[in-house]
Every structure is written in C-alpha cells, then in structure tokens.
CSV table of C-alpha atoms in Angstrom, one decimal:
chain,number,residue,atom,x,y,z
E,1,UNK,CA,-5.2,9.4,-24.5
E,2,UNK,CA,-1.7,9.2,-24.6
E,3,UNK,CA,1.8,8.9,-22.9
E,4,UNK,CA,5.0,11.0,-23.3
E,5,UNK,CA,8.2,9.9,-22.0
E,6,UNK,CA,11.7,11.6,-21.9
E,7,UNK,CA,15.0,9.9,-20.7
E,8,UNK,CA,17.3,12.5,-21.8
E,9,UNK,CA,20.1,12.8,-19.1
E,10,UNK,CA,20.8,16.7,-18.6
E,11,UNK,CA,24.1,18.6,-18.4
E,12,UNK,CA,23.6,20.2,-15.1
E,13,UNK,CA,27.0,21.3,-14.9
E,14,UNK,CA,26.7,24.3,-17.0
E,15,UNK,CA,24.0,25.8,-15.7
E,16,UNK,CA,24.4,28.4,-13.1
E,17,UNK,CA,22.7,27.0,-10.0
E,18,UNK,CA,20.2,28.7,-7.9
E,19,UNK,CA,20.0,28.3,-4.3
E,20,UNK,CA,16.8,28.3,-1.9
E,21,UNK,CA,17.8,28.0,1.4
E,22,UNK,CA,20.1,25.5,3.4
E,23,UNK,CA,22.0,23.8,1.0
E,24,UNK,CA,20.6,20.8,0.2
E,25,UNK,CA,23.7,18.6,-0.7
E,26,UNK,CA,25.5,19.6,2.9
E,27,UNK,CA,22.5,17.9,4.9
E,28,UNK,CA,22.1,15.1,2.8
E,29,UNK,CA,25.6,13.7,2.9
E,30,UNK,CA,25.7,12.9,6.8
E,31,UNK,CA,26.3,9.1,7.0
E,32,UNK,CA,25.7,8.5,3.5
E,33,UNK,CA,22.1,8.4,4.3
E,34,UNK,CA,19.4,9.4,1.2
E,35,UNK,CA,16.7,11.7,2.5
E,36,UNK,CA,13.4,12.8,1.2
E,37,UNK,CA,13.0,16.5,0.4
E,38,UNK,CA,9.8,17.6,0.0
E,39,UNK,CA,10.3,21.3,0.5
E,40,UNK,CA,12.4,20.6,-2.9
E,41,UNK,CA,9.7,19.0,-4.3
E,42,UNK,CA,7.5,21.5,-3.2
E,43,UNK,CA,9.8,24.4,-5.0
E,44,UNK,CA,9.8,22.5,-8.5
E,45,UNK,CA,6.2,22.1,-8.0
E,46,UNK,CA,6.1,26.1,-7.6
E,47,UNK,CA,8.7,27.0,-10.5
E,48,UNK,CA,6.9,24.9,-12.7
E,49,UNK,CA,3.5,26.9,-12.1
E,50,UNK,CA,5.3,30.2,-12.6
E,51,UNK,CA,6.8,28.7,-16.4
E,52,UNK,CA,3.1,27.6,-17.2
E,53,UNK,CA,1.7,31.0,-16.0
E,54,UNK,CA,4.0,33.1,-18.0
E,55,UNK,CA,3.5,30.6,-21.1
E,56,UNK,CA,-0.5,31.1,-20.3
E,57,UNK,CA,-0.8,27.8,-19.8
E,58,UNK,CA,-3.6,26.5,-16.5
E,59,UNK,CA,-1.9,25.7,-13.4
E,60,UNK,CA,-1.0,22.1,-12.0
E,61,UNK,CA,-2.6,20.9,-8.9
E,62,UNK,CA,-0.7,18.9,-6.9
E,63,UNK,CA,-1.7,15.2,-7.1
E,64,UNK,CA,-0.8,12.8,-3.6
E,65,UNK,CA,-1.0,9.8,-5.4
E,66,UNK,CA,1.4,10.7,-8.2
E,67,UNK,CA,3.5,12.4,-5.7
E,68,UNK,CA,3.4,9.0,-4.1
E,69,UNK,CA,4.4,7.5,-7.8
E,70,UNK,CA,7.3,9.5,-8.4
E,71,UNK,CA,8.6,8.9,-4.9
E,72,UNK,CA,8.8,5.2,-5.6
E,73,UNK,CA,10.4,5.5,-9.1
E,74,UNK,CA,12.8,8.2,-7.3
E,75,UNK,CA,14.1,5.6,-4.4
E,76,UNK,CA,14.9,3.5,-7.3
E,77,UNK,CA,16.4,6.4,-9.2
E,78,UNK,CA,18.7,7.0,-6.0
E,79,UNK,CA,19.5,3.3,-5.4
E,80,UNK,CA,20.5,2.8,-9.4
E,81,UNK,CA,23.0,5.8,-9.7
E,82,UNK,CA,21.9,6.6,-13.4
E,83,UNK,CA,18.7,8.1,-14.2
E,84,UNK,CA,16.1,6.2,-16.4
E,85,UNK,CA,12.2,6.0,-17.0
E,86,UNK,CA,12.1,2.4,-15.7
E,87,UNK,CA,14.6,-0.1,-14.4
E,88,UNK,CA,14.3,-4.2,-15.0
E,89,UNK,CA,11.6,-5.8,-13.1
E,90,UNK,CA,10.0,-2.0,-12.4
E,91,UNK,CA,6.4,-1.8,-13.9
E,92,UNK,CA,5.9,1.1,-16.2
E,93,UNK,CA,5.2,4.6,-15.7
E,94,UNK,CA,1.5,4.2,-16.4
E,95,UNK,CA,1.3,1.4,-14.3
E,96,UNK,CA,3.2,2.8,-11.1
E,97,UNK,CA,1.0,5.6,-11.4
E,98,UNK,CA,-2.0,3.0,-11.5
E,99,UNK,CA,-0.8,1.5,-8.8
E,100,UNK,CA,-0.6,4.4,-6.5
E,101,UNK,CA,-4.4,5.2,-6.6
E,102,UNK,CA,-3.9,7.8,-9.8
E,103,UNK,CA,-6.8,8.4,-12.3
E,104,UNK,CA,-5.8,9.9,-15.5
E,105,UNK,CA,-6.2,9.7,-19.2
E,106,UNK,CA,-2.5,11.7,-20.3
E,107,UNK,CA,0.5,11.0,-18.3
E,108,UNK,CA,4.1,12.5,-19.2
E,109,UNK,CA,7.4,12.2,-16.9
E,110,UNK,CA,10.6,14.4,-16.2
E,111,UNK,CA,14.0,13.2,-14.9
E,112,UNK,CA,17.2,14.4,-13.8
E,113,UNK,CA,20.0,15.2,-11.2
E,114,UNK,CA,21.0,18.3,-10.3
E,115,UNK,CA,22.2,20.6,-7.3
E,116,UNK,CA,19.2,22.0,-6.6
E,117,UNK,CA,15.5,22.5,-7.5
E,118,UNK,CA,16.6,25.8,-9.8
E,119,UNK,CA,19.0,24.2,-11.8
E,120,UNK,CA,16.6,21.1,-12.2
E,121,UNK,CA,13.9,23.5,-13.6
E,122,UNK,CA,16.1,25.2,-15.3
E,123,UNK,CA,17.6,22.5,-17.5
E,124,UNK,CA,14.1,21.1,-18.1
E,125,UNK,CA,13.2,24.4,-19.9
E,126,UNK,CA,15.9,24.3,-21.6
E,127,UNK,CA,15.5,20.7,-22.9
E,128,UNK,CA,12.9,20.5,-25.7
E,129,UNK,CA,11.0,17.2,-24.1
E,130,UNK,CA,11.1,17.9,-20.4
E,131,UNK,CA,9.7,21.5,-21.8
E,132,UNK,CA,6.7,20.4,-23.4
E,133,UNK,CA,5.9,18.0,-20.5
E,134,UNK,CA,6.1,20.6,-18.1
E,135,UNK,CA,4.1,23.4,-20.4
E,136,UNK,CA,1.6,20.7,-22.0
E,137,UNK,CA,-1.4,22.6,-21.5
E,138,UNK,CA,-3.2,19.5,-21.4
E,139,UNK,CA,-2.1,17.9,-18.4
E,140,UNK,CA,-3.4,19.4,-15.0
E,141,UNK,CA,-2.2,17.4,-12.1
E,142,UNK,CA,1.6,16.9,-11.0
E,143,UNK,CA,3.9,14.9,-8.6
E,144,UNK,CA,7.1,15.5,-7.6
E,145,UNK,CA,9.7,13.8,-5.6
E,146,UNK,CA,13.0,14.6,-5.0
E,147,UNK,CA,15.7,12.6,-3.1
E,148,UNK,CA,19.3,13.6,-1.8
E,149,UNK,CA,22.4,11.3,-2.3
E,150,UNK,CA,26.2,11.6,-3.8
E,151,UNK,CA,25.8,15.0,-3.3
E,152,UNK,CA,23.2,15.5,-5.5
E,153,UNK,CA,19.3,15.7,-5.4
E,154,UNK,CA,17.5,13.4,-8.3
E,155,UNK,CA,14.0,14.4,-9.0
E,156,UNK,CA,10.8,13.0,-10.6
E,157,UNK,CA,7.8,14.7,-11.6
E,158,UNK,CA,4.8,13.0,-13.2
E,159,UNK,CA,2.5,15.2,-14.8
E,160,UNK,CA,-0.8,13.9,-15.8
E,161,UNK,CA,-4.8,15.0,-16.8
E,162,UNK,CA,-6.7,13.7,-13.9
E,163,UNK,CA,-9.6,11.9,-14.6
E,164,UNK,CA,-12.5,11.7,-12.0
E,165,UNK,CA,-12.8,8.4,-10.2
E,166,UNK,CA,-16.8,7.3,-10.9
E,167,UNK,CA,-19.1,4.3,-10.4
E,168,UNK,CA,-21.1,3.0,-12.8
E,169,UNK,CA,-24.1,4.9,-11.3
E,170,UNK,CA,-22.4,8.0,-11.5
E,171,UNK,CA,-21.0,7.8,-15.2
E,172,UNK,CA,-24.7,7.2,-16.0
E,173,UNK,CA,-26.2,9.5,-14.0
E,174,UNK,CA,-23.8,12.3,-15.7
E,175,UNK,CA,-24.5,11.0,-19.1
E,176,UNK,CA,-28.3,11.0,-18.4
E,177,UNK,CA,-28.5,14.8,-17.2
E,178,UNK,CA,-26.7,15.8,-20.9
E,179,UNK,CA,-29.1,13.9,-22.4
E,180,UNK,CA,-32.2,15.3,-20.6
E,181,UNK,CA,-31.0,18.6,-21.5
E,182,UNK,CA,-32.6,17.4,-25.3
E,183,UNK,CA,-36.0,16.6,-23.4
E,184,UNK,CA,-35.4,13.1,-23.8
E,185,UNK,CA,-36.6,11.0,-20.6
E,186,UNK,CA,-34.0,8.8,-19.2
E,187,UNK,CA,-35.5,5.1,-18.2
E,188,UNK,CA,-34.7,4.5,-14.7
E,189,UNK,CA,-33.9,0.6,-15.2
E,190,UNK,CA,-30.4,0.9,-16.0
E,191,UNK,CA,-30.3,-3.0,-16.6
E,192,UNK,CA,-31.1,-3.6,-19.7
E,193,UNK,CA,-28.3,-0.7,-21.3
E,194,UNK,CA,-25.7,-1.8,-18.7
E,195,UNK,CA,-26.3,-5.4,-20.4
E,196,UNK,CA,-26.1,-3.7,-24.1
E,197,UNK,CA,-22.8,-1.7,-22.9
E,198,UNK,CA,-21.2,-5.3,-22.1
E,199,UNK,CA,-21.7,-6.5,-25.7
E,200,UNK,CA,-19.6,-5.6,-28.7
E,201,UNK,CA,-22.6,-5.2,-31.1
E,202,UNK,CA,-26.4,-6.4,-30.9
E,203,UNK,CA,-28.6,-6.3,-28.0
E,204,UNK,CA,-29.5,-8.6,-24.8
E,205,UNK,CA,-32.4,-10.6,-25.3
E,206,UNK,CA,-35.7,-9.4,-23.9
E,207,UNK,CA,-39.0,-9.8,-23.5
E,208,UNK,CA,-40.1,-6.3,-24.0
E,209,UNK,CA,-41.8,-5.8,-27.2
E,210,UNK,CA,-40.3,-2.5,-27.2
E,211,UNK,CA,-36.8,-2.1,-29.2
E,212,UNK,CA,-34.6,0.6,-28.9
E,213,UNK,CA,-34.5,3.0,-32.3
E,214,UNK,CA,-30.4,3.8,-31.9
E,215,UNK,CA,-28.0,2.0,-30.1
E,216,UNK,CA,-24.7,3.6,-29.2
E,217,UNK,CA,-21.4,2.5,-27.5
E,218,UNK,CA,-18.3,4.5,-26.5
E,219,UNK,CA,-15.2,5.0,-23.6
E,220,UNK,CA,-13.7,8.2,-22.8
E,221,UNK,CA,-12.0,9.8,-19.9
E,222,UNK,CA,-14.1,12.4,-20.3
E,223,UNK,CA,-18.0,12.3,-19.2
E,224,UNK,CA,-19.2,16.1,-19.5
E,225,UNK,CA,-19.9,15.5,-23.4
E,226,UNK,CA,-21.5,13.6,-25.9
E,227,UNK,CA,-20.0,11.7,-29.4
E,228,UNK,CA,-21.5,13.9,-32.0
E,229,UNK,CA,-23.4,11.1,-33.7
E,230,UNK,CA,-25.7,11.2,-30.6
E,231,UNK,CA,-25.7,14.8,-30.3
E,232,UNK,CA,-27.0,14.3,-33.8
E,233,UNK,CA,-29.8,11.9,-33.2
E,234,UNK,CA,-31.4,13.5,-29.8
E,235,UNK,CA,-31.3,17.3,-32.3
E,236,UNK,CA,-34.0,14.9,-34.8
E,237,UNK,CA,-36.4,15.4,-32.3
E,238,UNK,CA,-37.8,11.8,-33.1
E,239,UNK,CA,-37.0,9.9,-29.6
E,240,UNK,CA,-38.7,10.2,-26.4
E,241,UNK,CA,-36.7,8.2,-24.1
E,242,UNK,CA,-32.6,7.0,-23.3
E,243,UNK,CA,-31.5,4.0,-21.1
E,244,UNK,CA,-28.3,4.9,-20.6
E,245,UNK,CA,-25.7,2.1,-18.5
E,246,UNK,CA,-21.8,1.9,-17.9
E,247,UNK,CA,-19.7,-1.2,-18.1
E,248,UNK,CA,-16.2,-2.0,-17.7
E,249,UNK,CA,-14.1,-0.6,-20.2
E,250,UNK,CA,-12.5,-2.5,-22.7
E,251,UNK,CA,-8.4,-2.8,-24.4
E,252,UNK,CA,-7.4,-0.2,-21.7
E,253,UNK,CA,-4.0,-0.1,-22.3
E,254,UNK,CA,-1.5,0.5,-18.9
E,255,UNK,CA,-3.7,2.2,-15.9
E,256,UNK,CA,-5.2,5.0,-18.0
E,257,UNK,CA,-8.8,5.2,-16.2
E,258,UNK,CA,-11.4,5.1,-18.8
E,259,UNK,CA,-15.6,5.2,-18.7
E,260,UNK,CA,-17.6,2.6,-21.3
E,261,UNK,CA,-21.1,4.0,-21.9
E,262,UNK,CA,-24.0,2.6,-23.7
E,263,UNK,CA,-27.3,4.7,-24.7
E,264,UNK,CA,-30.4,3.5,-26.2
E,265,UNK,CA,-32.8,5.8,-27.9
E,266,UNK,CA,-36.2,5.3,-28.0
C-alpha cells in the first residue's frame, strides 16, 4: 500500500507540440470561459496505454470515479493559475479519490500545463516522476481530466490499483473457498470469527466447549490469497474445520480501501 506524488512543474515550452485535431486553445478562449475536454482526456488516456505497451507494462482501464477525482482537483488547478497536488482547505489526493467512490490500495498523480495532450505526455516521459507513475506496472486503473483556460489546457491524471468493493460476506466467502481448497470445512456461523476479527488479540467469550486450535488476523487489499503462516498450518493436515469472518479494518490511513479477516482453525 502506498502513495506517490509528483509536483514537479514542466517546461512545456521546449518541447515540440503535437496537434490532434481542432486546436484546443482557439475554442477555449471565447469569453474567457474554461471548458472541460474530455476528448483530451480521452487522448492522454490513449498515449499513456501505448508508453505502457511498448514498456510491456498491462494496460489502464479507465476508472469514472477517479476521472471524477481528477476533474475536481483540475477546476481548482484552473481556478489557482499554478499547478500543485493540493491547495489550502483541499483534502488530499487519497481522500478526493475516497471521496469520489474510488476503491484502491496504490494511488499515484501527474500534473501539468501544456498546449496540448502530446506535449503533456510527452514531458511526462520525459520527467523521471510523472514517468514512473504513468509506467508503474502496479497500478491498473486511471483518470484523467483536462481543462482549457489562458490559453492553455491543465491536466490531471490519477493512476491507481483498483481494489474490489466487497461486503463482509463476500470477503469471507472468498477467503473460505481458498481455504476449502485444503479440504478444510468452513463453519457456516460466521459470528463467532466476525467477533474474533473485531478484537486485537484473544477470543470472544463462549459457551462452546470447543476452542479453536489457531487463530489468525490480517487486512489486505487483496483477497485471492492467503498470509503464508496459514498456508502453513491448513498444509499440517491437523485441522478439520475454519470460521472465517470480516470486520472493519483498522489504522487505514487516507481512503485506501482495505479487507480485515479473521480465521479460526479447528
């Protein structure tokens, strides 16, 4: 889990621009006004994809509610002049991200003004930090947003590694089928080990006379494995049945979306 930010404000004006179609600084000057351009959001989105695919890294898929994000931070980018990560009074990356309905566990961002989307894109592979956001293999989702004013267009693009949105019933009913796959049986109160994933260490009290052999507690983004030192313990061979139950996480730092598990071995 992690964040990478970049403010670095680029020297567009010595890179050779590349055009795509009307001119994007002639329509956006009428009246002053600022106007959205999401067909040059849309071509950043595409250039980017092209770097990563001749870098072999995966494509991006485009992400609405970090589009929705970066739009946001980019009206304040327009109404500021100079470009910056975050402004006074604006919440963070991670939490405007948060905020827009984003689920993620990574989250970088890329600034600038430029003329146009080629000379954006351009300059931010040419710019060690922007770079390795853009070509971090580890992210997988993107939003752009790009705005028109002064002449100039000033863009936004948040890249992140998506994180599927999941109830409690559905984080433990993910962790449950890895676990069968040891031909362990998974106890179908989850009640009991939802109570257990609440608490920092011991168990809830009970009137079972049956106690669980192994107790273990964990977050991650990340659902489709195991922590080894379970792996470990369902290999022994020596337990029959799992309770498994999800909780709120907890010390989540910003709006990184994270999954608290609990598993009892018996």
């Amino acid at each position: 889990m992690g964040i990478s930010r970049w403010g670095l404000i680029l020297c567009l004006g010595l890179a050779a621009p590349v055009f795509f179609g009307q001119s994007t600084a002639g329509r956006s000057l009428q009246g002053g006004k600022q106007e959205s351009l999401q067909p040059e959001a849309e071509q950043l989105f595409a250039l980017a994809n092209q770097a990563r695919a001749e870098q072999g890294a995966g494509p991006l898929k485009w992400d609405a509610a970090l589009a929705t994000a970066a739009r946001q931070h980019c009206v304040r980018m327009v109404a500021e002049g100079q470009i910056s990560h975050r402004y006074g009074g604006e919440p963070s990356v991670t939490e405007r991200a948060g905020q827009a309905g984003a689920h993620f566990s990574l989250l970088e961002e890329n600034v600038a003004i430029g003329p146009d989307p080629g000379t954006i894109h351009n300059d931010w592979m040419h710019s060690q930090g922007h770079r390795t956001n853009l070509l971090n293999p580890e992210v997988d989702r993107v939003g752009v947003a790009v705005m028109a004013s002064r002449g100039v267009l000033y863009a936004v693009a948040d890249y992140a590694r998506g994180v599927q949105d999941q109830t409690p019933a559905e984080v433990e009913a993910a962790i449950g089928a890895l676990i069968q796959v040891s031909g362990v049986t998974i106890v179908k109160d989850a009640s009991f080990a939802r109570a257990a994933c609440a608490m920092d260490r011991g168990l809830p009290a009970t009137k079972s006379n049956q106690e669980p052999q192994f107790v273990i507690r964990w977050q991650d983004a990340d659902v489709t494995h195991l922590p080894q030192a379970l792996v470990d313990r369902l290999s022994s061979g020596q337990f029959h049945q799992a309770a498994v139950g999800s909780c709120p996480p907890r010390d989540v730092q910003g709006a990184f979306t994270m999954h608290r598990v609990a598993v009892l071995l018996y």
